[in-house]
Amino acid sequence: MIRTVAFFLYEDFQLLDAAGPIAVFEIASRFVAGGAYRIVLAAKEKGRVRASSGVELPVEALCEIETIDTLIVVGGEGARTAMACNETLDAVRDADRRARRLCSVCSGAFILAAAGLLDGLSVTTHWRAAPAFARQFPQVQTRADRIYIRQGRVWTSAGVSAGVDLALALAAEDLGEEIAKRVAQEMVVYYRRPGGQSQFSTLLELDSPDHRFASLLEKVRGRLDRRWTVEKLAEEACMSPRHFSRAFAAATGLSPAKAIERLRLEVARERVEAGVEPIEIIADRVGFGDPERMRRAFVQTFGVPPQGLRRQARGISS
């Protein structure tokens, strides 16, 4: 079965928001006899649309595409202007009624929200745009810490490269994990970052301008099953415990214990949402030891226990 994937473009869209996912569907089709996807570039009217980079692409009128399996609204600098255009919103609403799946990449979520298609859902967008999105659309639950989120037939993703993660997840749903994995290998990208993975790495967030504790934090992240006391950390850093604690807090903004807990939470969340290992094993391997201790940390940080995050990652309502 050939599935039509329509990318909705507008003036000053971000080229990579479209090009990345397009590459996923193009390559996936190579691995299926007879092909798998028909890719269509569309806009509110037929003609040519210019990306923010200046590249112009030919587009079809969205209203003239009879069959749409997946509608993907891309992001870009022009999203704010596009969301204020009634013709654009009407075209997206009409296409949504004909599509099996509705998706956005980056600030494309602004257009879907303005069209009233995200009310009551949890969605994500580019981290920089998330505060403005939350203020403008209080009826939508904004999750700025996610790479992509699935809510039934609606999928939203963070900025630029996250569109590739989204497209790989869509391809996996359509064609199976093995083909999606082969696509990722062909594109030389990770297969697949869990949708719930943060848009930022904790290591990057904790890094200081002088990178003073970068190698230590990398070592800790690789051996989270160890008992990392202040004394042990200070020994690794060739400092006294008291001096280490002060210097570490000044450089990262967190105490050593809090920083290690954040690293454990990040790795545990990735493993939980991957949906393979038992929760008890994850708790042990990332250093929480007691599953109940990990559960409390999850509830305090993410608002849900590990099993709740696993259900969300699988698209199962709790």
Short mmCIF file of C-alpha atoms in Angstrom, two decimals:
data_model
loop_
_atom_site.label_atom_id
_atom_site.label_comp_id
_atom_site.label_asym_id
_atom_site.label_seq_id
_atom_site.Cartn_x
_atom_site.Cartn_y
_atom_site.Cartn_z
CA MET A 1 0.00 0.00 0.00
CA ILE A 2 1.33 3.40 -0.99
CA ARG A 3 0.72 6.02 1.69
CA THR A 4 0.57 9.70 0.76
CA VAL A 5 2.56 11.95 3.09
CA ALA A 6 1.72 15.61 2.56
CA PHE A 7 4.11 18.26 3.87
CA PHE A 8 2.41 21.58 4.42
CA LEU A 9 4.71 24.51 3.61
CA TYR A 10 4.37 28.29 3.79
CA GLU A 11 6.59 31.30 3.22
CA ASP A 12 9.75 31.25 5.36
CA PHE A 13 9.40 27.63 6.48
CA GLN A 14 12.48 25.81 7.79
CA LEU A 15 13.88 23.65 4.99
CA LEU A 16 15.31 20.96 7.29
CA ASP A 17 11.93 20.49 8.99
CA ALA A 18 10.71 19.13 5.67
CA ALA A 19 13.90 17.70 4.16
CA GLY A 20 14.80 15.51 7.16
CA PRO A 21 11.47 13.66 7.39
CA ILE A 22 11.22 13.50 3.58
CA ALA A 23 14.53 11.62 3.49
CA VAL A 24 13.18 9.10 6.02
CA PHE A 25 10.11 8.32 3.91
CA GLU A 26 12.10 8.27 0.68
CA ILE A 27 14.66 5.79 2.01
CA ALA A 28 12.00 3.65 3.70
CA SER A 29 10.31 3.22 0.32
CA ARG A 30 13.50 1.69 -1.09
CA PHE A 31 13.21 -1.20 1.35
CA VAL A 32 9.62 -2.09 0.39
CA ALA A 33 8.79 -3.85 -2.86
CA GLY A 34 6.71 -1.47 -4.95
CA GLY A 35 7.44 1.44 -2.61
CA ALA A 36 5.75 2.61 0.56
CA TYR A 37 5.23 6.37 0.39
CA ARG A 38 4.19 9.08 -2.02
CA ILE A 39 5.62 12.41 -0.90
CA VAL A 40 3.72 15.60 -1.75
CA LEU A 41 4.67 19.19 -1.01
CA ALA A 42 1.60 21.33 -0.44
CA ALA A 43 0.55 24.84 0.52
CA LYS A 44 -2.69 26.78 0.74
CA GLU A 45 -2.51 27.27 -3.04
CA LYS A 46 -0.57 25.84 -5.96
CA GLY A 47 2.67 27.55 -6.96
CA ARG A 48 6.08 27.97 -5.35
CA VAL A 49 6.96 28.53 -1.71
CA ARG A 50 10.20 30.05 -0.47
CA ALA A 51 12.01 28.65 2.58
CA SER A 52 13.74 30.96 5.05
CA SER A 53 17.01 29.93 3.38
CA GLY A 54 15.79 31.39 0.08
CA VAL A 55 15.28 28.00 -1.60
CA GLU A 56 11.99 27.82 -3.53
CA LEU A 57 10.01 24.62 -3.93
CA PRO A 58 7.00 23.82 -6.14
CA VAL A 59 3.85 22.95 -4.18
CA GLU A 60 0.39 21.63 -4.87
CA ALA A 61 -2.78 23.08 -3.39
CA LEU A 62 -3.52 21.15 -0.21
CA CYS A 63 -7.24 21.13 -0.96
CA GLU A 64 -6.61 19.29 -4.25
CA ILE A 65 -4.86 16.30 -2.67
CA GLU A 66 -7.67 13.76 -2.50
CA THR A 67 -6.08 11.10 -0.32
CA ILE A 68 -3.80 11.94 2.59
CA ASP A 69 -2.44 9.33 4.94
CA THR A 70 -0.19 11.64 6.97
CA LEU A 71 -0.25 15.43 7.08
CA ILE A 72 2.93 17.03 8.43
CA VAL A 73 2.97 20.77 9.12
CA VAL A 74 6.58 21.97 9.25
CA GLY A 75 7.99 24.78 11.36
CA GLY A 76 9.95 27.89 10.59
CA GLU A 77 10.22 31.63 10.98
CA GLY A 78 7.05 32.09 8.96
CA ALA A 79 4.86 30.01 11.29
CA ARG A 80 3.59 33.05 13.21
CA THR A 81 2.44 34.73 10.00
CA ALA A 82 0.93 31.52 8.66
CA MET A 83 -1.07 30.88 11.84
CA ALA A 84 -2.73 34.28 11.43
CA CYS A 85 -3.92 33.44 7.90
CA ASN A 86 -7.51 32.16 7.81
CA GLU A 87 -6.98 30.51 4.43
CA THR A 88 -4.06 28.56 5.85
CA LEU A 89 -6.01 27.43 8.92
CA ASP A 90 -9.01 26.41 6.81
CA ALA A 91 -6.78 24.40 4.48
CA VAL A 92 -5.17 22.57 7.40
CA ARG A 93 -8.52 21.86 9.08
CA ASP A 94 -9.95 20.50 5.83
CA ALA A 95 -6.92 18.28 5.23
CA ASP A 96 -7.02 17.04 8.81
CA ARG A 97 -10.50 15.62 8.20
CA ARG A 98 -9.08 13.56 5.32
CA ALA A 99 -5.85 12.42 7.00
CA ARG A 100 -5.22 9.33 9.10
CA ARG A 101 -2.44 11.04 11.05
CA LEU A 102 -1.76 14.68 11.87
CA CYS A 103 1.78 15.81 12.69
CA SER A 104 3.86 18.92 13.28
CA VAL A 105 7.56 19.59 13.35
CA CYS A 106 8.95 22.37 15.54
CA SER A 107 6.83 25.55 15.39
CA GLY A 108 4.38 23.88 13.03
CA ALA A 109 2.55 23.16 16.29
CA PHE A 110 1.56 26.85 16.40
CA ILE A 111 -0.43 26.41 13.18
CA LEU A 112 -2.17 23.25 14.39
CA ALA A 113 -3.00 24.90 17.71
CA ALA A 114 -4.32 28.04 16.01
CA ALA A 115 -6.55 25.79 13.92
CA GLY A 116 -7.96 24.27 17.14
CA LEU A 117 -6.55 20.82 16.38
CA LEU A 118 -4.46 20.40 19.54
CA ASP A 119 -6.97 21.38 22.24
CA GLY A 120 -6.73 19.13 25.28
CA LEU A 121 -3.61 17.34 24.05
CA SER A 122 -0.03 17.16 25.33
CA VAL A 123 2.32 18.47 22.65
CA THR A 124 5.90 19.57 22.18
CA THR A 125 7.66 22.14 20.04
CA HIS A 126 11.09 23.76 19.87
CA TRP A 127 12.31 24.55 23.38
CA ARG A 128 12.84 28.22 22.54
CA ALA A 129 9.26 28.61 21.34
CA ALA A 130 7.67 26.57 24.13
CA PRO A 131 7.08 29.41 26.66
CA ALA A 132 5.31 31.55 24.04
CA PHE A 133 3.32 28.55 22.87
CA ALA A 134 2.17 27.79 26.42
CA ARG A 135 1.06 31.38 26.97
CA GLN A 136 -0.78 31.61 23.68
CA PHE A 137 -2.50 28.22 23.87
CA PRO A 138 -3.35 27.48 27.53
CA GLN A 139 -5.85 24.86 26.37
CA VAL A 140 -2.91 22.75 25.15
CA GLN A 141 -0.49 21.04 27.55
CA THR A 142 3.03 22.05 26.49
CA ARG A 143 5.85 19.58 27.15
CA ALA A 144 9.06 21.39 26.23
CA ASP A 145 11.23 18.54 27.53
CA ARG A 146 10.21 16.03 24.85
CA ILE A 147 11.65 15.19 21.44
CA TYR A 148 8.28 14.04 20.14
CA ILE A 149 4.91 13.14 21.60
CA ARG A 150 2.15 10.92 20.28
CA GLN A 151 -1.43 11.52 21.35
CA GLY A 152 -3.57 9.03 19.45
CA ARG A 153 -3.44 10.08 15.79
CA VAL A 154 -1.69 13.37 16.55
CA TRP A 155 2.11 13.54 16.67
CA THR A 156 4.19 16.64 17.49
CA SER A 157 7.96 17.00 17.58
CA ALA A 158 10.62 19.43 18.71
CA GLY A 159 12.86 21.41 16.38
CA VAL A 160 14.66 20.50 13.16
CA SER A 161 16.50 17.17 13.74
CA ALA A 162 13.66 15.94 15.98
CA GLY A 163 11.56 15.76 12.80
CA VAL A 164 13.77 12.85 11.74
CA ASP A 165 13.02 11.06 15.03
CA LEU A 166 9.33 11.65 14.44
CA ALA A 167 9.47 10.34 10.87
CA LEU A 168 11.39 7.23 11.97
CA ALA A 169 8.69 6.53 14.56
CA LEU A 170 5.98 6.95 11.91
CA ALA A 171 7.82 4.63 9.54
CA ALA A 172 8.25 2.06 12.30
CA GLU A 173 4.51 2.12 12.95
CA ASP A 174 3.78 1.65 9.24
CA LEU A 175 6.50 -0.74 8.14
CA GLY A 176 7.97 -2.27 11.27
CA GLU A 177 10.97 -1.65 13.47
CA GLU A 178 13.44 -3.47 11.22
CA ILE A 179 12.86 -1.22 8.23
CA ALA A 180 12.95 1.92 10.37
CA LYS A 181 16.25 0.72 11.83
CA ARG A 182 17.68 0.21 8.34
CA VAL A 183 16.59 3.73 7.40
CA ALA A 184 18.40 5.15 10.44
CA GLN A 185 21.53 3.22 9.51
CA GLU A 186 21.34 4.51 5.95
CA MET A 187 20.99 8.09 7.21
CA VAL A 188 23.70 7.62 9.85
CA VAL A 189 21.44 8.82 12.67
CA TYR A 190 20.53 7.32 16.02
CA TYR A 191 17.82 4.69 15.97
CA ARG A 192 15.76 5.87 17.71
CA ARG A 193 16.02 8.45 20.40
CA PRO A 194 13.06 7.75 22.71
CA GLY A 195 10.32 10.29 22.21
CA GLY A 196 10.45 11.24 25.86
CA GLN A 197 14.14 12.00 25.82
CA SER A 198 14.88 15.55 26.80
CA GLN A 199 15.71 18.09 24.10
CA PHE A 200 18.81 18.78 26.19
CA SER A 201 21.38 16.43 27.64
CA THR A 202 21.94 16.74 31.38
CA LEU A 203 25.67 16.67 30.69
CA LEU A 204 25.30 19.75 28.51
CA GLU A 205 23.13 21.51 31.07
CA LEU A 206 25.63 20.87 33.86
CA ASP A 207 28.69 21.83 31.82
CA SER A 208 30.42 25.07 32.74
CA PRO A 209 32.21 27.48 30.39
CA ASP A 210 35.59 26.13 31.48
CA HIS A 211 34.38 22.47 31.21
CA ARG A 212 35.99 21.89 34.59
CA PHE A 213 33.93 18.87 35.57
CA ALA A 214 32.93 17.59 32.12
CA SER A 215 35.15 14.49 32.13
CA LEU A 216 34.11 13.62 35.69
CA LEU A 217 30.41 13.86 34.84
CA GLU A 218 30.91 11.73 31.73
CA LYS A 219 32.62 9.10 33.86
CA VAL A 220 29.80 9.18 36.41
CA ARG A 221 27.16 8.83 33.69
CA GLY A 222 28.95 5.75 32.38
CA ARG A 223 29.03 4.11 35.83
CA LEU A 224 25.82 5.16 37.52
CA ASP A 225 25.59 1.82 39.28
CA ARG A 226 28.48 2.85 41.53
CA ARG A 227 28.00 4.61 44.88
CA TRP A 228 29.26 8.11 44.12
CA THR A 229 29.93 9.82 47.44
CA VAL A 230 31.31 13.35 47.68
CA GLU A 231 34.56 11.82 48.90
CA LYS A 232 34.80 9.54 45.86
CA LEU A 233 33.95 12.37 43.45
CA ALA A 234 36.50 14.64 45.11
CA GLU A 235 39.13 11.92 44.81
CA GLU A 236 38.41 11.57 41.08
CA ALA A 237 38.73 15.35 40.72
CA CYS A 238 41.96 15.45 42.80
CA MET A 239 40.40 17.87 45.28
CA SER A 240 39.44 17.86 48.94
CA PRO A 241 35.76 17.01 49.58
CA ARG A 242 35.00 20.46 50.97
CA HIS A 243 36.71 22.31 48.11
CA PHE A 244 35.11 19.99 45.56
CA SER A 245 31.58 20.55 46.87
CA ARG A 246 31.94 24.32 46.73
CA ALA A 247 33.61 24.37 43.31
CA PHE A 248 31.13 21.92 41.82
CA ALA A 249 28.10 23.86 43.04
CA ALA A 250 29.57 27.12 41.76
CA ALA A 251 30.26 25.61 38.32
CA THR A 252 27.03 23.65 37.80
CA GLY A 253 24.48 25.30 40.07
CA LEU A 254 23.72 21.99 41.76
CA SER A 255 25.08 19.97 44.63
CA PRO A 256 26.97 16.79 43.64
CA ALA A 257 24.15 14.61 44.96
CA LYS A 258 21.49 16.49 42.98
CA ALA A 259 23.57 16.40 39.81
CA ILE A 260 24.04 12.64 40.05
CA GLU A 261 20.32 12.15 40.67
CA ARG A 262 19.57 14.13 37.48
CA LEU A 263 21.97 11.93 35.52
CA ARG A 264 20.31 8.82 36.96
CA LEU A 265 16.86 10.15 36.11
CA GLU A 266 17.87 10.95 32.52
CA VAL A 267 19.31 7.49 31.87
CA ALA A 268 16.49 5.74 33.73
CA ARG A 269 13.89 7.62 31.71
CA GLU A 270 15.51 6.62 28.42
CA ARG A 271 15.52 2.96 29.48
CA VAL A 272 11.98 3.05 30.85
CA GLU A 273 10.58 4.54 27.65
CA ALA A 274 12.52 2.08 25.51
CA GLY A 275 10.17 -0.47 27.10
CA VAL A 276 12.55 -3.46 27.26
CA GLU A 277 14.04 -3.86 30.73
CA PRO A 278 12.01 -4.50 33.90
CA ILE A 279 11.70 -1.44 36.13
CA GLU A 280 13.52 -3.21 38.96
CA ILE A 281 16.54 -3.92 36.75
CA ILE A 282 16.67 -0.31 35.55
CA ALA A 283 16.56 1.00 39.12
CA ASP A 284 19.51 -1.20 40.02
CA ARG A 285 21.61 -0.45 36.92
CA VAL A 286 21.30 3.33 37.14
CA GLY A 287 22.10 3.42 40.83
CA PHE A 288 18.73 4.00 42.47
CA GLY A 289 18.88 0.49 43.86
CA ASP A 290 15.39 0.47 45.33
CA PRO A 291 12.59 0.68 42.70
CA GLU A 292 10.47 2.62 45.19
CA ARG A 293 13.18 5.24 45.51
CA MET A 294 13.26 5.59 41.73
CA ARG A 295 9.46 5.79 41.61
CA ARG A 296 9.42 8.68 44.08
CA ALA A 297 12.10 10.51 42.09
CA PHE A 298 10.11 10.04 38.87
CA VAL A 299 6.90 11.33 40.41
CA GLN A 300 8.66 14.36 41.88
CA THR A 301 10.49 15.21 38.63
CA PHE A 302 8.21 14.03 35.82
CA GLY A 303 4.85 13.96 37.58
CA VAL A 304 4.25 10.26 36.83
CA PRO A 305 5.83 6.96 37.98
CA PRO A 306 8.06 4.89 35.66
CA GLN A 307 5.21 2.67 34.48
CA GLY A 308 3.20 5.77 33.61
CA LEU A 309 6.01 7.08 31.39
CA ARG A 310 6.32 3.68 29.75
CA ARG A 311 2.61 3.69 28.92
CA GLN A 312 2.89 7.21 27.49
CA ALA A 313 5.84 6.17 25.32
CA ARG A 314 3.75 3.32 23.93
CA GLY A 315 0.84 5.65 23.24
CA ILE A 316 -1.34 3.92 25.82
CA SER A 317 -3.61 6.11 27.94
CA SER A 318 -3.36 5.62 31.67
#
